[in-house]
Amino acid sequence: MEIRLETQDREQQIEELLKETQEKQKETAAEEQAGEEPEGKKTILSTQLGDITKAEGFEAVVNPSNPTLSANGKGVNGSIHGAAGPELLAACQKIGGCEVGEAVLTEGYLLPYKKVIHAVGPLYRDGEGDDDLLKTTYRNCLEVAKDNGIRTVAFASISTGSPRRSPRTRSSFPWMVFSVFPCLCHPA
C-alpha cells in the first residue's frame, strides 16, 4: 500500500487515514473477541503524530540509530535514549554496534515499551541514498520483532536525518510520524 500526502491537504488526509485505520482495528478486535478468526492475515498500519517516547499500547519501538548505537543529537534517537534512561546506552555499548541495514534488540527500560529495536539505515545526502538498503532495514526490524514474538511496533522514520541536513527530510517528513505494524504473520 502506498500512502501519498499532498502538502496542502496533509492534515485532512492524515485524519481520514487515522479514522479508517481505527475503524479497521475495531472490526478486527470485535472479531477476535467474538472468537472469530480474523479474515486472513491482517497487518494494520496507522500513522500518528506525537511524541514516540510516550506512546502507549505497543510492545516495542524502532529507534533510528547510528552504527555505534550511541545516543547522539536532539532527534528521535537522542529522545529515545533520554527517555529510556542510562541503562539503554549501557545495553547498546554491550552490543558493540550494528551494521547499516541491520537491527538489534534491547530492553525498553524507562520507556512505555518492553523492547527497543535499534535500526541503522543508510545515509542520504542531498536527497540521494540507497533505497533498497532502507527497505532491508525496515524488513530487518520486522524480522527482529517476529523472531522475538513482538506483535506491535511503533516505527520512527528511519534515515530521514536532521532537517538541517536533508532536503528529503524537510519536504517529506515535516513532523515525527510513527507507524504501527502488528506482526500477525506468526501464531500467537
Short mmCIF file of C-alpha atoms in Angstrom, two decimals:
data_model
loop_
_atom_site.label_atom_id
_atom_site.label_comp_id
_atom_site.label_asym_id
_atom_site.label_seq_id
_atom_site.Cartn_x
_atom_site.Cartn_y
_atom_site.Cartn_z
CA MET A 1 0.00 0.00 0.00
CA GLU A 2 1.35 3.42 -0.89
CA ILE A 3 0.24 6.50 1.00
CA ARG A 4 0.89 9.82 -0.68
CA LEU A 5 0.16 13.07 1.11
CA GLU A 6 -0.15 16.32 -0.79
CA THR A 7 1.25 19.28 1.11
CA GLN A 8 -1.90 21.41 1.24
CA ASP A 9 -4.20 18.60 2.38
CA ARG A 10 -1.80 16.69 4.65
CA GLU A 11 -3.63 17.18 7.93
CA GLN A 12 -7.02 16.27 6.45
CA GLN A 13 -5.59 13.18 4.73
CA ILE A 14 -3.90 12.05 7.94
CA GLU A 15 -7.14 12.46 9.88
CA GLU A 16 -9.03 10.41 7.27
CA LEU A 17 -6.36 7.72 7.29
CA LEU A 18 -6.38 7.55 11.10
CA LYS A 19 -10.17 7.28 11.18
CA GLU A 20 -10.17 4.49 8.58
CA THR A 21 -7.42 2.60 10.41
CA GLN A 22 -9.17 2.94 13.77
CA GLU A 23 -12.37 1.53 12.26
CA LYS A 24 -10.46 -1.47 10.87
CA GLN A 25 -8.76 -2.02 14.23
CA LYS A 26 -12.16 -2.02 15.97
CA GLU A 27 -13.53 -4.55 13.46
CA THR A 28 -10.56 -6.86 13.99
CA ALA A 29 -10.81 -6.56 17.78
CA ALA A 30 -14.55 -7.34 17.64
CA GLU A 31 -13.89 -10.44 15.51
CA GLU A 32 -11.23 -11.64 17.95
CA GLN A 33 -13.46 -11.02 21.00
CA ALA A 34 -16.29 -12.95 19.37
CA GLY A 35 -13.88 -15.86 18.95
CA GLU A 36 -13.87 -15.49 15.19
CA GLU A 37 -10.72 -15.88 13.19
CA PRO A 38 -9.96 -12.50 11.58
CA GLU A 39 -10.21 -12.57 7.78
CA GLY A 40 -6.83 -13.78 6.52
CA LYS A 41 -3.60 -12.45 7.94
CA LYS A 42 -4.12 -8.80 8.70
CA THR A 43 -1.46 -6.21 9.19
CA ILE A 44 -2.72 -2.86 10.35
CA LEU A 45 -0.75 0.24 9.50
CA SER A 46 -1.56 3.54 11.08
CA THR A 47 0.24 6.85 11.19
CA GLN A 48 0.16 9.02 14.24
CA LEU A 49 1.55 12.38 15.18
CA GLY A 50 3.09 12.77 18.60
CA ASP A 51 5.96 12.02 20.91
CA ILE A 52 7.07 8.47 20.19
CA THR A 53 8.71 8.22 23.62
CA LYS A 54 5.29 8.50 25.29
CA ALA A 55 3.06 6.39 23.03
CA GLU A 56 1.35 3.54 24.82
CA GLY A 57 -0.06 0.24 23.67
CA PHE A 58 2.98 -1.03 21.78
CA GLU A 59 5.40 -3.77 22.72
CA ALA A 60 8.42 -2.22 21.00
CA VAL A 61 9.68 0.95 19.39
CA VAL A 62 12.11 1.25 16.48
CA ASN A 63 14.94 3.63 17.25
CA PRO A 64 16.57 5.09 14.11
CA SER A 65 20.12 4.75 15.35
CA ASN A 66 23.70 5.02 14.16
CA PRO A 67 26.31 2.26 13.73
CA THR A 68 27.72 2.81 17.24
CA LEU A 69 24.20 2.72 18.78
CA SER A 70 25.14 5.83 20.75
CA ALA A 71 22.73 8.47 21.99
CA ASN A 72 23.51 11.40 19.75
CA GLY A 73 21.75 14.59 18.87
CA LYS A 74 18.36 16.01 19.63
CA GLY A 75 16.49 13.83 17.13
CA VAL A 76 14.43 10.71 17.74
CA ASN A 77 17.49 8.63 18.68
CA GLY A 78 18.55 11.12 21.35
CA SER A 79 14.96 11.43 22.61
CA ILE A 80 14.54 7.66 22.93
CA HIS A 81 17.84 7.33 24.79
CA GLY A 82 16.94 10.25 27.05
CA ALA A 83 13.52 8.85 27.93
CA ALA A 84 14.79 5.28 28.44
CA GLY A 85 17.48 6.27 30.92
CA PRO A 86 21.20 5.45 31.08
CA GLU A 87 20.58 1.70 31.10
CA LEU A 88 19.71 1.83 27.39
CA LEU A 89 23.07 3.33 26.45
CA ALA A 90 24.85 0.75 28.63
CA ALA A 91 22.98 -2.07 26.87
CA CYS A 92 23.87 -0.60 23.47
CA GLN A 93 27.52 -0.36 24.45
CA LYS A 94 27.49 -4.07 25.41
CA ILE A 95 26.16 -4.93 21.94
CA GLY A 96 29.05 -3.00 20.45
CA GLY A 97 27.39 -1.61 17.34
CA CYS A 98 25.20 -2.50 14.39
CA GLU A 99 25.83 -2.61 10.64
CA VAL A 100 23.90 -0.37 8.25
CA GLY A 101 20.75 -2.19 7.16
CA GLU A 102 20.62 -4.30 10.31
CA ALA A 103 18.61 -4.12 13.53
CA VAL A 104 19.31 -5.23 17.12
CA LEU A 105 17.13 -5.55 20.23
CA THR A 106 17.43 -4.21 23.78
CA GLU A 107 15.09 -3.81 26.71
CA GLY A 108 12.89 -0.69 26.83
CA TYR A 109 13.92 0.34 30.36
CA LEU A 110 12.00 3.53 31.34
CA LEU A 111 10.11 3.76 28.03
CA PRO A 112 6.48 2.57 27.84
CA TYR A 113 7.77 -0.29 25.62
CA LYS A 114 9.16 -3.67 26.66
CA LYS A 115 11.77 -3.58 23.90
CA VAL A 116 13.68 -1.19 21.64
CA ILE A 117 14.65 -2.28 18.13
CA HIS A 118 17.67 -0.21 17.08
CA ALA A 119 17.86 0.16 13.29
CA VAL A 120 20.71 1.65 11.32
CA GLY A 121 19.54 2.95 7.97
CA PRO A 122 21.64 4.29 5.09
CA LEU A 123 22.68 7.92 4.97
CA TYR A 124 21.00 10.20 2.45
CA ARG A 125 22.86 13.19 1.06
CA ASP A 126 21.02 15.84 -0.95
CA GLY A 127 18.02 13.52 -1.08
CA GLU A 128 20.06 10.66 -2.57
CA GLY A 129 20.68 7.32 -0.88
CA ASP A 130 20.28 3.56 -1.09
CA ASP A 131 16.51 2.91 -1.14
CA ASP A 132 16.97 -0.87 -1.34
CA LEU A 133 19.12 -0.84 1.79
CA LEU A 134 16.48 1.28 3.53
CA LYS A 135 13.81 -1.29 2.62
CA THR A 136 16.09 -4.00 4.00
CA THR A 137 16.43 -2.04 7.24
CA TYR A 138 12.66 -1.91 7.71
CA ARG A 139 12.34 -5.62 6.85
CA ASN A 140 15.05 -6.48 9.38
CA CYS A 141 13.16 -4.55 12.06
CA LEU A 142 10.08 -6.65 11.36
CA GLU A 143 12.16 -9.84 11.40
CA VAL A 144 13.62 -8.93 14.81
CA ALA A 145 10.09 -8.28 16.06
CA LYS A 146 8.77 -11.54 14.63
CA ASP A 147 11.70 -13.58 15.96
CA ASN A 148 11.09 -12.19 19.45
CA GLY A 149 7.30 -12.59 19.50
CA ILE A 150 6.68 -8.84 19.31
CA ARG A 151 3.31 -8.15 17.70
CA THR A 152 3.02 -4.34 17.85
CA VAL A 153 5.82 -1.97 16.90
CA ALA A 154 5.95 1.83 16.82
CA PHE A 155 8.24 2.88 13.97
CA ALA A 156 10.01 6.19 13.84
CA SER A 157 11.05 7.19 10.32
CA ILE A 158 14.44 5.67 9.53
CA SER A 159 17.13 7.54 7.56
CA THR A 160 15.29 10.84 7.49
CA GLY A 161 18.08 12.56 9.40
CA SER A 162 18.09 16.07 10.69
CA PRO A 163 16.03 18.76 8.93
CA ARG A 164 19.25 20.81 8.80
CA ARG A 165 21.00 18.18 6.66
CA SER A 166 18.49 16.57 4.34
CA PRO A 167 16.21 18.27 1.80
CA ARG A 168 14.28 14.97 1.64
CA THR A 169 13.51 15.32 5.34
CA ARG A 170 12.23 18.87 5.00
CA SER A 171 9.91 18.10 2.11
CA SER A 172 8.73 14.61 3.10
CA PHE A 173 8.81 14.39 6.88
CA PRO A 174 7.95 17.76 8.44
CA TRP A 175 6.92 16.14 11.73
CA MET A 176 7.56 12.91 13.57
CA VAL A 177 5.36 10.16 12.20
CA PHE A 178 5.32 6.67 13.51
CA SER A 179 3.58 3.61 12.26
CA VAL A 180 2.22 0.51 13.88
CA PHE A 181 2.77 -2.90 12.34
CA PRO A 182 1.10 -5.69 14.32
CA CYS A 183 3.18 -8.69 13.28
CA LEU A 184 0.29 -11.07 12.64
CA CYS A 185 2.41 -13.23 10.39
CA HIS A 186 3.05 -15.85 13.09
CA PRO A 187 0.88 -17.67 15.62
CA ALA A 188 0.25 -16.02 18.99
#
